[in-house]
Each structure stands twice: as structure tokens, then as C-alpha cells.
């Protein structure tokens, strides 16, 4: 059995109020824990694989293609491959979510 605590892992991104930490990385997929400070934004970008977002805390706004919507904790949102997507935390509280990429990019 292997376990890890996300706060003890080195971030793959830590700038402008957005901290991303890879908590799982295997050939079949990747999971990144994202933390966004209030007002922070992960710019819109494209990935060559399907992505699922699982909201842990806060009410971040996801931008997927032409759609933009805020989501509550315990919501899962799908983003198809090659569709631009981004995350904005418009609230005054931190937001945390898991970014699940399948297969690993």
C-alpha cells in the first residue's frame, strides 16, 4: 500500500495564487490537486486528453469551450480532449479541486 499527503508533495505549478500538485501519475492517468486563492485564475488552455474536475471546496467557475459555470463541492465536471478549459475562483474563499486526466498526457 502506498499513501501520500498532498501538502507534502512538490507542486508542479505555484504562481499567481494557483497551486497544482500531482498526487497520482501512472500510465493510465494523472490526478492533480488544484488550490486557487480567492480571485486566482488558471488560464484557458487545451489538453490532448479527456479531463474530469471534481470540486472539493469552494465554488470555482469552470470555463469549458463556450460555457462558463460555477460549481459546488462534490460536483464532477467533464471536459473533452482538445476543448479549451480554465478555472476562475471569483469567491472570497479558497477553492480546491481534483483534475483527473485520462489517459496520462
mmCIF file of C-alpha atoms in Angstrom:
data_model
loop_
_atom_site.group_PDB
_atom_site.id
_atom_site.type_symbol
_atom_site.label_atom_id
_atom_site.label_comp_id
_atom_site.label_asym_id
_atom_site.label_seq_id
_atom_site.Cartn_x
_atom_site.Cartn_y
_atom_site.Cartn_z
ATOM 1 C CA UNK A 1 0.000 0.000 0.000
ATOM 2 C CA UNK A 2 1.236 3.460 -0.848
ATOM 3 C CA UNK A 3 -0.072 6.704 0.610
ATOM 4 C CA UNK A 4 0.857 10.372 0.437
ATOM 5 C CA UNK A 5 -0.423 13.692 1.760
ATOM 6 C CA UNK A 6 -0.821 16.292 -0.987
ATOM 7 C CA UNK A 7 0.660 19.100 1.129
ATOM 8 C CA UNK A 8 3.937 17.146 1.409
ATOM 9 C CA UNK A 9 4.395 16.760 -2.364
ATOM 10 C CA UNK A 10 6.242 19.310 -4.516
ATOM 11 C CA UNK A 11 3.923 21.479 -6.626
ATOM 12 C CA UNK A 12 4.053 21.346 -10.421
ATOM 13 C CA UNK A 13 2.624 24.879 -10.506
ATOM 14 C CA UNK A 14 2.800 27.540 -7.802
ATOM 15 C CA UNK A 15 2.202 31.042 -9.110
ATOM 16 C CA UNK A 16 -0.393 33.809 -9.181
ATOM 17 C CA UNK A 17 -2.477 32.166 -6.448
ATOM 18 C CA UNK A 18 -2.772 28.805 -8.210
ATOM 19 C CA UNK A 19 -1.014 25.776 -6.765
ATOM 20 C CA UNK A 20 -1.142 22.440 -8.567
ATOM 21 C CA UNK A 21 0.244 19.271 -7.012
ATOM 22 C CA UNK A 22 0.401 15.932 -8.853
ATOM 23 C CA UNK A 23 -0.985 13.409 -6.401
ATOM 24 C CA UNK A 24 -1.181 10.472 -8.835
ATOM 25 C CA UNK A 25 0.780 9.835 -12.012
ATOM 26 C CA UNK A 26 0.724 6.488 -13.786
ATOM 27 C CA UNK A 27 0.492 5.420 -17.429
ATOM 28 C CA UNK A 28 -3.301 5.138 -17.244
ATOM 29 C CA UNK A 29 -3.905 8.615 -15.870
ATOM 30 C CA UNK A 30 -2.944 11.572 -13.751
ATOM 31 C CA UNK A 31 -4.618 13.398 -10.855
ATOM 32 C CA UNK A 32 -3.641 16.933 -9.897
ATOM 33 C CA UNK A 33 -4.828 18.644 -6.705
ATOM 34 C CA UNK A 34 -5.522 22.308 -7.567
ATOM 35 C CA UNK A 35 -5.721 25.078 -4.972
ATOM 36 C CA UNK A 36 -6.885 28.545 -6.044
ATOM 37 C CA UNK A 37 -6.707 31.564 -3.770
ATOM 38 C CA UNK A 38 -9.645 33.989 -3.914
ATOM 39 C CA UNK A 39 -9.509 35.868 -7.236
ATOM 40 C CA UNK A 40 -6.977 33.451 -8.777
ATOM 41 C CA UNK A 41 -7.303 32.033 -12.267
ATOM 42 C CA UNK A 42 -5.858 29.098 -14.190
ATOM 43 C CA UNK A 43 -5.802 30.467 -17.752
ATOM 44 C CA UNK A 44 -7.774 28.774 -20.507
ATOM 45 C CA UNK A 45 -5.697 26.080 -22.215
ATOM 46 C CA UNK A 46 -6.171 22.832 -24.149
ATOM 47 C CA UNK A 47 -5.148 19.285 -23.284
ATOM 48 C CA UNK A 48 -4.893 16.322 -25.687
ATOM 49 C CA UNK A 49 -6.788 14.025 -23.248
ATOM 50 C CA UNK A 50 -10.176 13.990 -21.532
ATOM 51 C CA UNK A 51 -10.297 15.807 -18.198
ATOM 52 C CA UNK A 52 -12.695 15.472 -15.272
ATOM 53 C CA UNK A 53 -12.851 18.067 -12.494
ATOM 54 C CA UNK A 54 -14.025 17.086 -9.004
ATOM 55 C CA UNK A 55 -14.812 20.041 -6.745
ATOM 56 C CA UNK A 56 -13.561 19.557 -3.174
ATOM 57 C CA UNK A 57 -14.065 23.010 -1.660
ATOM 58 C CA UNK A 58 -15.370 26.412 -2.715
ATOM 59 C CA UNK A 59 -17.393 27.306 -5.799
ATOM 60 C CA UNK A 60 -14.909 27.730 -8.652
ATOM 61 C CA UNK A 61 -16.068 28.788 -12.093
ATOM 62 C CA UNK A 62 -15.074 26.436 -14.895
ATOM 63 C CA UNK A 63 -14.760 27.617 -18.453
ATOM 64 C CA UNK A 64 -15.108 24.787 -20.964
ATOM 65 C CA UNK A 65 -15.402 25.755 -24.599
ATOM 66 C CA UNK A 66 -18.082 28.477 -24.801
ATOM 67 C CA UNK A 67 -19.624 27.568 -21.437
ATOM 68 C CA UNK A 68 -18.866 29.140 -18.059
ATOM 69 C CA UNK A 69 -20.444 27.984 -14.790
ATOM 70 C CA UNK A 70 -19.728 27.861 -11.051
ATOM 71 C CA UNK A 71 -19.975 24.530 -9.253
ATOM 72 C CA UNK A 72 -20.495 23.413 -5.654
ATOM 73 C CA UNK A 73 -18.403 20.829 -3.781
ATOM 74 C CA UNK A 74 -18.892 17.168 -4.720
ATOM 75 C CA UNK A 75 -19.700 18.057 -8.344
ATOM 76 C CA UNK A 76 -17.909 16.262 -11.195
ATOM 77 C CA UNK A 77 -17.495 18.121 -14.493
ATOM 78 C CA UNK A 78 -16.321 16.563 -17.769
ATOM 79 C CA UNK A 79 -14.120 18.382 -20.270
ATOM 80 C CA UNK A 80 -13.480 16.587 -23.577
ATOM 81 C CA UNK A 81 -9.991 16.488 -25.035
ATOM 82 C CA UNK A 82 -8.871 19.347 -27.278
ATOM 83 C CA UNK A 83 -11.554 21.711 -25.891
ATOM 84 C CA UNK A 84 -10.183 24.873 -24.226
ATOM 85 C CA UNK A 85 -10.799 24.959 -20.471
ATOM 86 C CA UNK A 86 -9.809 27.080 -17.470
ATOM 87 C CA UNK A 87 -10.697 27.745 -13.836
ATOM 88 C CA UNK A 88 -11.505 31.014 -12.037
ATOM 89 C CA UNK A 89 -12.093 31.483 -8.321
ATOM 90 C CA UNK A 90 -14.357 34.544 -8.165
ATOM 91 C CA UNK A 91 -15.203 33.991 -4.494
ATOM 92 C CA UNK A 92 -13.597 35.394 -1.358
ATOM 93 C CA UNK A 93 -12.705 31.870 -0.132
ATOM 94 C CA UNK A 94 -10.131 29.351 -1.432
ATOM 95 C CA UNK A 95 -11.196 26.693 -3.929
ATOM 96 C CA UNK A 96 -9.810 23.168 -4.159
ATOM 97 C CA UNK A 97 -10.454 20.587 -6.852
ATOM 98 C CA UNK A 98 -9.038 17.447 -8.397
ATOM 99 C CA UNK A 99 -8.106 17.491 -12.070
ATOM 100 C CA UNK A 100 -8.243 13.950 -13.453
ATOM 101 C CA UNK A 101 -6.631 13.358 -16.848
ATOM 102 C CA UNK A 102 -7.272 10.108 -18.710
ATOM 103 C CA UNK A 103 -5.087 8.767 -20.163
ATOM 104 C CA UNK A 104 -1.950 10.475 -18.888
ATOM 105 C CA UNK A 105 -0.987 13.261 -21.323
#
